[in-house]
Amino acid sequence: MQGTVATYDPETRSGTLLLDDGTEVAYPAEAFAASGLRLLRLGQRVRIDHDESGQVTRLTLPTFD
């Protein structure tokens, strides 16, 4: 699944994403930490990993295969 960064708080290292259907999804600091990224920009596309409950567990940059 992919989404677009809607908000990012560099102090808490958490924020929200907008899915392609317009749904807003929050991501916790733990998901950002698992990404290995140093920062996110508003409007940046990310790939979203989540658990069975739908909680975001990791963000990564989408890549071309």
JSON list of N, CA and C in Angstrom, two decimals:
[
{"chain": "A", "resi": 1, "resn": "MET", "atom": "N", "xyz": [0.86, -1.16, 0.00]},
{"chain": "A", "resi": 1, "resn": "MET", "atom": "CA", "xyz": [0.00, 0.00, 0.00]},
{"chain": "A", "resi": 1, "resn": "MET", "atom": "C", "xyz": [0.91, 1.23, 0.00]},
{"chain": "A", "resi": 2, "resn": "GLN", "atom": "N", "xyz": [0.45, 2.30, -0.66]},
{"chain": "A", "resi": 2, "resn": "GLN", "atom": "CA", "xyz": [1.20, 3.55, -0.71]},
{"chain": "A", "resi": 2, "resn": "GLN", "atom": "C", "xyz": [0.33, 4.70, -0.26]},
{"chain": "A", "resi": 3, "resn": "GLY", "atom": "N", "xyz": [0.99, 5.76, 0.17]},
{"chain": "A", "resi": 3, "resn": "GLY", "atom": "CA", "xyz": [0.29, 6.97, 0.57]},
{"chain": "A", "resi": 3, "resn": "GLY", "atom": "C", "xyz": [1.19, 8.18, 0.42]},
{"chain": "A", "resi": 4, "resn": "THR", "atom": "N", "xyz": [0.65, 9.33, 0.77]},
{"chain": "A", "resi": 4, "resn": "THR", "atom": "CA", "xyz": [1.36, 10.59, 0.67]},
{"chain": "A", "resi": 4, "resn": "THR", "atom": "C", "xyz": [1.46, 11.20, 2.07]},
{"chain": "A", "resi": 5, "resn": "VAL", "atom": "N", "xyz": [2.63, 11.71, 2.41]},
{"chain": "A", "resi": 5, "resn": "VAL", "atom": "CA", "xyz": [2.83, 12.33, 3.72]},
{"chain": "A", "resi": 5, "resn": "VAL", "atom": "C", "xyz": [1.97, 13.60, 3.80]},
{"chain": "A", "resi": 6, "resn": "ALA", "atom": "N", "xyz": [1.06, 13.62, 4.76]},
{"chain": "A", "resi": 6, "resn": "ALA", "atom": "CA", "xyz": [0.20, 14.79, 4.97]},
{"chain": "A", "resi": 6, "resn": "ALA", "atom": "C", "xyz": [0.76, 15.68, 6.07]},
{"chain": "A", "resi": 7, "resn": "THR", "atom": "N", "xyz": [1.25, 15.05, 7.15]},
{"chain": "A", "resi": 7, "resn": "THR", "atom": "CA", "xyz": [1.88, 15.80, 8.23]},
{"chain": "A", "resi": 7, "resn": "THR", "atom": "C", "xyz": [3.07, 15.01, 8.74]},
{"chain": "A", "resi": 8, "resn": "TYR", "atom": "N", "xyz": [4.06, 15.72, 9.25]},
{"chain": "A", "resi": 8, "resn": "TYR", "atom": "CA", "xyz": [5.23, 15.10, 9.86]},
{"chain": "A", "resi": 8, "resn": "TYR", "atom": "C", "xyz": [5.74, 16.06, 10.92]},
{"chain": "A", "resi": 9, "resn": "ASP", "atom": "N", "xyz": [5.84, 15.58, 12.15]},
{"chain": "A", "resi": 9, "resn": "ASP", "atom": "CA", "xyz": [6.35, 16.39, 13.25]},
{"chain": "A", "resi": 9, "resn": "ASP", "atom": "C", "xyz": [7.76, 15.89, 13.58]},
{"chain": "A", "resi": 10, "resn": "PRO", "atom": "N", "xyz": [8.80, 16.68, 13.26]},
{"chain": "A", "resi": 10, "resn": "PRO", "atom": "CA", "xyz": [10.16, 16.21, 13.49]},
{"chain": "A", "resi": 10, "resn": "PRO", "atom": "C", "xyz": [10.50, 16.03, 14.97]},
{"chain": "A", "resi": 11, "resn": "GLU", "atom": "N", "xyz": [9.77, 16.66, 15.86]},
{"chain": "A", "resi": 11, "resn": "GLU", "atom": "CA", "xyz": [10.03, 16.49, 17.29]},
{"chain": "A", "resi": 11, "resn": "GLU", "atom": "C", "xyz": [9.51, 15.15, 17.80]},
{"chain": "A", "resi": 12, "resn": "THR", "atom": "N", "xyz": [8.28, 14.79, 17.42]},
{"chain": "A", "resi": 12, "resn": "THR", "atom": "CA", "xyz": [7.71, 13.51, 17.86]},
{"chain": "A", "resi": 12, "resn": "THR", "atom": "C", "xyz": [8.01, 12.39, 16.89]},
{"chain": "A", "resi": 13, "resn": "ARG", "atom": "N", "xyz": [8.41, 12.75, 15.65]},
{"chain": "A", "resi": 13, "resn": "ARG", "atom": "CA", "xyz": [8.73, 11.81, 14.57]},
{"chain": "A", "resi": 13, "resn": "ARG", "atom": "C", "xyz": [7.52, 10.95, 14.19]},
{"chain": "A", "resi": 14, "resn": "SER", "atom": "N", "xyz": [6.34, 11.54, 14.29]},
{"chain": "A", "resi": 14, "resn": "SER", "atom": "CA", "xyz": [5.10, 10.87, 13.91]},
{"chain": "A", "resi": 14, "resn": "SER", "atom": "C", "xyz": [4.31, 11.83, 13.03]},
{"chain": "A", "resi": 15, "resn": "GLY", "atom": "N", "xyz": [3.19, 11.34, 12.48]},
{"chain": "A", "resi": 15, "resn": "GLY", "atom": "CA", "xyz": [2.38, 12.20, 11.62]},
{"chain": "A", "resi": 15, "resn": "GLY", "atom": "C", "xyz": [1.24, 11.44, 10.99]},
{"chain": "A", "resi": 16, "resn": "THR", "atom": "N", "xyz": [0.79, 11.94, 9.84]},
{"chain": "A", "resi": 16, "resn": "THR", "atom": "CA", "xyz": [-0.33, 11.31, 9.14]},
{"chain": "A", "resi": 16, "resn": "THR", "atom": "C", "xyz": [0.00, 11.15, 7.66]},
{"chain": "A", "resi": 17, "resn": "LEU", "atom": "N", "xyz": [-0.68, 10.19, 7.05]},
{"chain": "A", "resi": 17, "resn": "LEU", "atom": "CA", "xyz": [-0.56, 9.91, 5.63]},
{"chain": "A", "resi": 17, "resn": "LEU", "atom": "C", "xyz": [-1.94, 9.97, 5.01]},
{"chain": "A", "resi": 18, "resn": "LEU", "atom": "N", "xyz": [-2.00, 10.32, 3.73]},
{"chain": "A", "resi": 18, "resn": "LEU", "atom": "CA", "xyz": [-3.24, 10.23, 2.97]},
{"chain": "A", "resi": 18, "resn": "LEU", "atom": "C", "xyz": [-3.11, 9.08, 1.98]},
{"chain": "A", "resi": 19, "resn": "LEU", "atom": "N", "xyz": [-4.03, 8.13, 2.08]},
{"chain": "A", "resi": 19, "resn": "LEU", "atom": "CA", "xyz": [-4.07, 7.03, 1.12]},
{"chain": "A", "resi": 19, "resn": "LEU", "atom": "C", "xyz": [-4.65, 7.55, -0.19]},
{"chain": "A", "resi": 20, "resn": "ASP", "atom": "N", "xyz": [-4.53, 6.78, -1.23]},
{"chain": "A", "resi": 20, "resn": "ASP", "atom": "CA", "xyz": [-5.03, 7.21, -2.55]},
{"chain": "A", "resi": 20, "resn": "ASP", "atom": "C", "xyz": [-6.53, 7.44, -2.58]},
{"chain": "A", "resi": 21, "resn": "ASP", "atom": "N", "xyz": [-7.26, 6.78, -1.67]},
{"chain": "A", "resi": 21, "resn": "ASP", "atom": "CA", "xyz": [-8.72, 6.98, -1.63]},
{"chain": "A", "resi": 21, "resn": "ASP", "atom": "C", "xyz": [-9.12, 8.16, -0.73]},
{"chain": "A", "resi": 22, "resn": "GLY", "atom": "N", "xyz": [-8.12, 8.89, -0.19]},
{"chain": "A", "resi": 22, "resn": "GLY", "atom": "CA", "xyz": [-8.40, 10.05, 0.64]},
{"chain": "A", "resi": 22, "resn": "GLY", "atom": "C", "xyz": [-8.46, 9.76, 2.13]},
{"chain": "A", "resi": 23, "resn": "THR", "atom": "N", "xyz": [-8.35, 8.50, 2.51]},
{"chain": "A", "resi": 23, "resn": "THR", "atom": "CA", "xyz": [-8.37, 8.12, 3.93]},
{"chain": "A", "resi": 23, "resn": "THR", "atom": "C", "xyz": [-7.10, 8.62, 4.61]},
{"chain": "A", "resi": 24, "resn": "GLU", "atom": "N", "xyz": [-7.26, 9.23, 5.78]},
{"chain": "A", "resi": 24, "resn": "GLU", "atom": "CA", "xyz": [-6.11, 9.69, 6.56]},
{"chain": "A", "resi": 24, "resn": "GLU", "atom": "C", "xyz": [-5.72, 8.61, 7.56]},
{"chain": "A", "resi": 25, "resn": "VAL", "atom": "N", "xyz": [-4.43, 8.29, 7.61]},
{"chain": "A", "resi": 25, "resn": "VAL", "atom": "CA", "xyz": [-3.92, 7.25, 8.49]},
{"chain": "A", "resi": 25, "resn": "VAL", "atom": "C", "xyz": [-2.77, 7.84, 9.30]},
{"chain": "A", "resi": 26, "resn": "ALA", "atom": "N", "xyz": [-2.81, 7.65, 10.60]},
{"chain": "A", "resi": 26, "resn": "ALA", "atom": "CA", "xyz": [-1.73, 8.12, 11.47]},
{"chain": "A", "resi": 26, "resn": "ALA", "atom": "C", "xyz": [-0.61, 7.08, 11.50]},
{"chain": "A", "resi": 27, "resn": "TYR", "atom": "N", "xyz": [0.63, 7.56, 11.63]},
{"chain": "A", "resi": 27, "resn": "TYR", "atom": "CA", "xyz": [1.75, 6.65, 11.84]},
{"chain": "A", "resi": 27, "resn": "TYR", "atom": "C", "xyz": [2.50, 7.09, 13.09]},
{"chain": "A", "resi": 28, "resn": "PRO", "atom": "N", "xyz": [2.88, 6.13, 13.93]},
{"chain": "A", "resi": 28, "resn": "PRO", "atom": "CA", "xyz": [3.58, 6.45, 15.17]},
{"chain": "A", "resi": 28, "resn": "PRO", "atom": "C", "xyz": [5.08, 6.62, 14.94]},
{"chain": "A", "resi": 29, "resn": "ALA", "atom": "N", "xyz": [5.76, 7.14, 15.93]},
{"chain": "A", "resi": 29, "resn": "ALA", "atom": "CA", "xyz": [7.21, 7.33, 15.86]},
{"chain": "A", "resi": 29, "resn": "ALA", "atom": "C", "xyz": [7.93, 6.00, 15.62]},
{"chain": "A", "resi": 30, "resn": "GLU", "atom": "N", "xyz": [7.39, 4.91, 16.15]},
{"chain": "A", "resi": 30, "resn": "GLU", "atom": "CA", "xyz": [8.01, 3.59, 15.97]},
{"chain": "A", "resi": 30, "resn": "GLU", "atom": "C", "xyz": [8.03, 3.19, 14.49]},
{"chain": "A", "resi": 31, "resn": "ALA", "atom": "N", "xyz": [6.99, 3.53, 13.75]},
{"chain": "A", "resi": 31, "resn": "ALA", "atom": "CA", "xyz": [6.94, 3.21, 12.32]},
{"chain": "A", "resi": 31, "resn": "ALA", "atom": "C", "xyz": [7.98, 4.02, 11.56]},
{"chain": "A", "resi": 32, "resn": "PHE", "atom": "N", "xyz": [8.14, 5.28, 11.96]},
{"chain": "A", "resi": 32, "resn": "PHE", "atom": "CA", "xyz": [9.16, 6.12, 11.32]},
{"chain": "A", "resi": 32, "resn": "PHE", "atom": "C", "xyz": [10.55, 5.58, 11.66]},
{"chain": "A", "resi": 33, "resn": "ALA", "atom": "N", "xyz": [10.79, 5.22, 12.92]},
{"chain": "A", "resi": 33, "resn": "ALA", "atom": "CA", "xyz": [12.09, 4.70, 13.33]},
{"chain": "A", "resi": 33, "resn": "ALA", "atom": "C", "xyz": [12.43, 3.42, 12.57]},
{"chain": "A", "resi": 34, "resn": "ALA", "atom": "N", "xyz": [11.44, 2.57, 12.32]},
{"chain": "A", "resi": 34, "resn": "ALA", "atom": "CA", "xyz": [11.67, 1.31, 11.59]},
{"chain": "A", "resi": 34, "resn": "ALA", "atom": "C", "xyz": [12.01, 1.54, 10.13]},
{"chain": "A", "resi": 35, "resn": "SER", "atom": "N", "xyz": [11.72, 2.74, 9.63]},
{"chain": "A", "resi": 35, "resn": "SER", "atom": "CA", "xyz": [11.95, 3.03, 8.22]},
{"chain": "A", "resi": 35, "resn": "SER", "atom": "C", "xyz": [13.42, 3.21, 7.89]},
{"chain": "A", "resi": 36, "resn": "GLY", "atom": "N", "xyz": [14.20, 3.68, 8.87]},
{"chain": "A", "resi": 36, "resn": "GLY", "atom": "CA", "xyz": [15.60, 3.99, 8.59]},
{"chain": "A", "resi": 36, "resn": "GLY", "atom": "C", "xyz": [15.78, 5.34, 7.91]},
{"chain": "A", "resi": 37, "resn": "LEU", "atom": "N", "xyz": [14.68, 6.06, 7.68]},
{"chain": "A", "resi": 37, "resn": "LEU", "atom": "CA", "xyz": [14.75, 7.37, 7.05]},
{"chain": "A", "resi": 37, "resn": "LEU", "atom": "C", "xyz": [15.15, 8.43, 8.07]},
{"chain": "A", "resi": 38, "resn": "ARG", "atom": "N", "xyz": [15.74, 9.52, 7.59]},
{"chain": "A", "resi": 38, "resn": "ARG", "atom": "CA", "xyz": [16.13, 10.61, 8.48]},
{"chain": "A", "resi": 38, "resn": "ARG", "atom": "C", "xyz": [15.05, 11.67, 8.61]},
{"chain": "A", "resi": 39, "resn": "LEU", "atom": "N", "xyz": [14.23, 11.84, 7.57]},
{"chain": "A", "resi": 39, "resn": "LEU", "atom": "CA", "xyz": [13.15, 12.81, 7.61]},
{"chain": "A", "resi": 39, "resn": "LEU", "atom": "C", "xyz": [12.15, 12.51, 6.52]},
{"chain": "A", "resi": 40, "resn": "LEU", "atom": "N", "xyz": [11.00, 13.15, 6.60]},
{"chain": "A", "resi": 40, "resn": "LEU", "atom": "CA", "xyz": [9.97, 13.05, 5.57]},
{"chain": "A", "resi": 40, "resn": "LEU", "atom": "C", "xyz": [9.58, 14.45, 5.15]},
{"chain": "A", "resi": 41, "resn": "ARG", "atom": "N", "xyz": [9.17, 14.60, 3.89]},
{"chain": "A", "resi": 41, "resn": "ARG", "atom": "CA", "xyz": [8.69, 15.88, 3.38]},
{"chain": "A", "resi": 41, "resn": "ARG", "atom": "C", "xyz": [7.20, 15.78, 3.11]},
{"chain": "A", "resi": 42, "resn": "LEU", "atom": "N", "xyz": [6.48, 16.85, 3.35]},
{"chain": "A", "resi": 42, "resn": "LEU", "atom": "CA", "xyz": [5.05, 16.88, 3.02]},
{"chain": "A", "resi": 42, "resn": "LEU", "atom": "C", "xyz": [4.89, 16.62, 1.53]},
{"chain": "A", "resi": 43, "resn": "GLY", "atom": "N", "xyz": [3.95, 15.77, 1.18]},
{"chain": "A", "resi": 43, "resn": "GLY", "atom": "CA", "xyz": [3.71, 15.42, -0.22]},
{"chain": "A", "resi": 43, "resn": "GLY", "atom": "C", "xyz": [4.55, 14.27, -0.73]},
{"chain": "A", "resi": 44, "resn": "GLN", "atom": "N", "xyz": [5.47, 13.78, 0.07]},
{"chain": "A", "resi": 44, "resn": "GLN", "atom": "CA", "xyz": [6.32, 12.67, -0.34]},
{"chain": "A", "resi": 44, "resn": "GLN", "atom": "C", "xyz": [5.53, 11.37, -0.37]},
{"chain": "A", "resi": 45, "resn": "ARG", "atom": "N", "xyz": [5.75, 10.56, -1.40]},
{"chain": "A", "resi": 45, "resn": "ARG", "atom": "CA", "xyz": [5.11, 9.25, -1.50]},
{"chain": "A", "resi": 45, "resn": "ARG", "atom": "C", "xyz": [5.90, 8.24, -0.69]},
{"chain": "A", "resi": 46, "resn": "VAL", "atom": "N", "xyz": [5.18, 7.39, 0.04]},
{"chain": "A", "resi": 46, "resn": "VAL", "atom": "CA", "xyz": [5.82, 6.34, 0.83]},
{"chain": "A", "resi": 46, "resn": "VAL", "atom": "C", "xyz": [5.04, 5.03, 0.68]},
{"chain": "A", "resi": 47, "resn": "ARG", "atom": "N", "xyz": [5.75, 3.94, 0.86]},
{"chain": "A", "resi": 47, "resn": "ARG", "atom": "CA", "xyz": [5.11, 2.64, 0.92]},
{"chain": "A", "resi": 47, "resn": "ARG", "atom": "C", "xyz": [4.84, 2.36, 2.39]},
{"chain": "A", "resi": 48, "resn": "ILE", "atom": "N", "xyz": [3.70, 1.77, 2.69]},
{"chain": "A", "resi": 48, "resn": "ILE", "atom": "CA", "xyz": [3.25, 1.58, 4.06]},
{"chain": "A", "resi": 48, "resn": "ILE", "atom": "C", "xyz": [3.16, 0.10, 4.37]},
{"chain": "A", "resi": 49, "resn": "ASP", "atom": "N", "xyz": [3.84, -0.31, 5.43]},
{"chain": "A", "resi": 49, "resn": "ASP", "atom": "CA", "xyz": [3.69, -1.67, 5.96]},
{"chain": "A", "resi": 49, "resn": "ASP", "atom": "C", "xyz": [2.81, -1.57, 7.19]},
{"chain": "A", "resi": 50, "resn": "HIS", "atom": "N", "xyz": [1.92, -2.53, 7.37]},
{"chain": "A", "resi": 50, "resn": "HIS", "atom": "CA", "xyz": [1.02, -2.50, 8.52]},
{"chain": "A", "resi": 50, "resn": "HIS", "atom": "C", "xyz": [0.81, -3.91, 9.05]},
{"chain": "A", "resi": 51, "resn": "ASP", "atom": "N", "xyz": [0.33, -4.00, 10.30]},
{"chain": "A", "resi": 51, "resn": "ASP", "atom": "CA", "xyz": [0.05, -5.29, 10.90]},
{"chain": "A", "resi": 51, "resn": "ASP", "atom": "C", "xyz": [-1.40, -5.69, 10.61]},
{"chain": "A", "resi": 52, "resn": "GLU", "atom": "N", "xyz": [-1.82, -6.80, 11.20]},
{"chain": "A", "resi": 52, "resn": "GLU", "atom": "CA", "xyz": [-3.16, -7.34, 10.94]},
{"chain": "A", "resi": 52, "resn": "GLU", "atom": "C", "xyz": [-4.27, -6.39, 11.39]},
{"chain": "A", "resi": 53, "resn": "SER", "atom": "N", "xyz": [-3.99, -5.58, 12.39]},
{"chain": "A", "resi": 53, "resn": "SER", "atom": "CA", "xyz": [-5.01, -4.64, 12.89]},
{"chain": "A", "resi": 53, "resn": "SER", "atom": "C", "xyz": [-5.07, -3.35, 12.07]},
{"chain": "A", "resi": 54, "resn": "GLY", "atom": "N", "xyz": [-4.13, -3.18, 11.13]},
{"chain": "A", "resi": 54, "resn": "GLY", "atom": "CA", "xyz": [-4.11, -1.97, 10.32]},
{"chain": "A", "resi": 54, "resn": "GLY", "atom": "C", "xyz": [-3.17, -0.90, 10.82]},
{"chain": "A", "resi": 55, "resn": "GLN", "atom": "N", "xyz": [-2.52, -1.15, 11.97]},
{"chain": "A", "resi": 55, "resn": "GLN", "atom": "CA", "xyz": [-1.56, -0.20, 12.54]},
{"chain": "A", "resi": 55, "resn": "GLN", "atom": "C", "xyz": [-0.33, -0.11, 11.63]},
{"chain": "A", "resi": 56, "resn": "VAL", "atom": "N", "xyz": [0.08, 1.10, 11.29]},
{"chain": "A", "resi": 56, "resn": "VAL", "atom": "CA", "xyz": [1.27, 1.30, 10.46]},
{"chain": "A", "resi": 56, "resn": "VAL", "atom": "C", "xyz": [2.50, 0.88, 11.26]},
{"chain": "A", "resi": 57, "resn": "THR", "atom": "N", "xyz": [3.32, -0.01, 10.67]},
{"chain": "A", "resi": 57, "resn": "THR", "atom": "CA", "xyz": [4.50, -0.52, 11.36]},
{"chain": "A", "resi": 57, "resn": "THR", "atom": "C", "xyz": [5.80, -0.03, 10.77]},
{"chain": "A", "resi": 58, "resn": "ARG", "atom": "N", "xyz": [5.77, 0.41, 9.49]},
{"chain": "A", "resi": 58, "resn": "ARG", "atom": "CA", "xyz": [7.00, 0.88, 8.85]},
{"chain": "A", "resi": 58, "resn": "ARG", "atom": "C", "xyz": [6.66, 1.68, 7.60]},
{"chain": "A", "resi": 59, "resn": "LEU", "atom": "N", "xyz": [7.44, 2.69, 7.34]},
{"chain": "A", "resi": 59, "resn": "LEU", "atom": "CA", "xyz": [7.34, 3.48, 6.12]},
{"chain": "A", "resi": 59, "resn": "LEU", "atom": "C", "xyz": [8.62, 3.30, 5.32]},
{"chain": "A", "resi": 60, "resn": "THR", "atom": "N", "xyz": [8.50, 3.13, 4.02]},
{"chain": "A", "resi": 60, "resn": "THR", "atom": "CA", "xyz": [9.68, 3.05, 3.17]},
{"chain": "A", "resi": 60, "resn": "THR", "atom": "C", "xyz": [9.41, 3.85, 1.91]},
{"chain": "A", "resi": 61, "resn": "LEU", "atom": "N", "xyz": [10.48, 4.15, 1.19]},
{"chain": "A", "resi": 61, "resn": "LEU", "atom": "CA", "xyz": [10.31, 4.86, -0.07]},
{"chain": "A", "resi": 61, "resn": "LEU", "atom": "C", "xyz": [9.95, 3.86, -1.16]},
{"chain": "A", "resi": 62, "resn": "PRO", "atom": "N", "xyz": [8.97, 4.19, -1.99]},
{"chain": "A", "resi": 62, "resn": "PRO", "atom": "CA", "xyz": [8.64, 3.28, -3.09]},
{"chain": "A", "resi": 62, "resn": "PRO", "atom": "C", "xyz": [9.79, 3.26, -4.10]},
{"chain": "A", "resi": 63, "resn": "THR", "atom": "N", "xyz": [10.04, 2.10, -4.64]},
{"chain": "A", "resi": 63, "resn": "THR", "atom": "CA", "xyz": [11.11, 1.97, -5.63]},
{"chain": "A", "resi": 63, "resn": "THR", "atom": "C", "xyz": [10.56, 1.34, -6.89]},
{"chain": "A", "resi": 64, "resn": "PHE", "atom": "N", "xyz": [11.27, 1.54, -7.96]},
{"chain": "A", "resi": 64, "resn": "PHE", "atom": "CA", "xyz": [10.87, 0.94, -9.23]},
{"chain": "A", "resi": 64, "resn": "PHE", "atom": "C", "xyz": [11.54, -0.43, -9.34]},
{"chain": "A", "resi": 65, "resn": "ASP", "atom": "N", "xyz": [10.78, -1.43, -9.77]},
{"chain": "A", "resi": 65, "resn": "ASP", "atom": "CA", "xyz": [11.34, -2.78, -9.94]},
{"chain": "A", "resi": 65, "resn": "ASP", "atom": "C", "xyz": [11.93, -2.94, -11.30]}
]
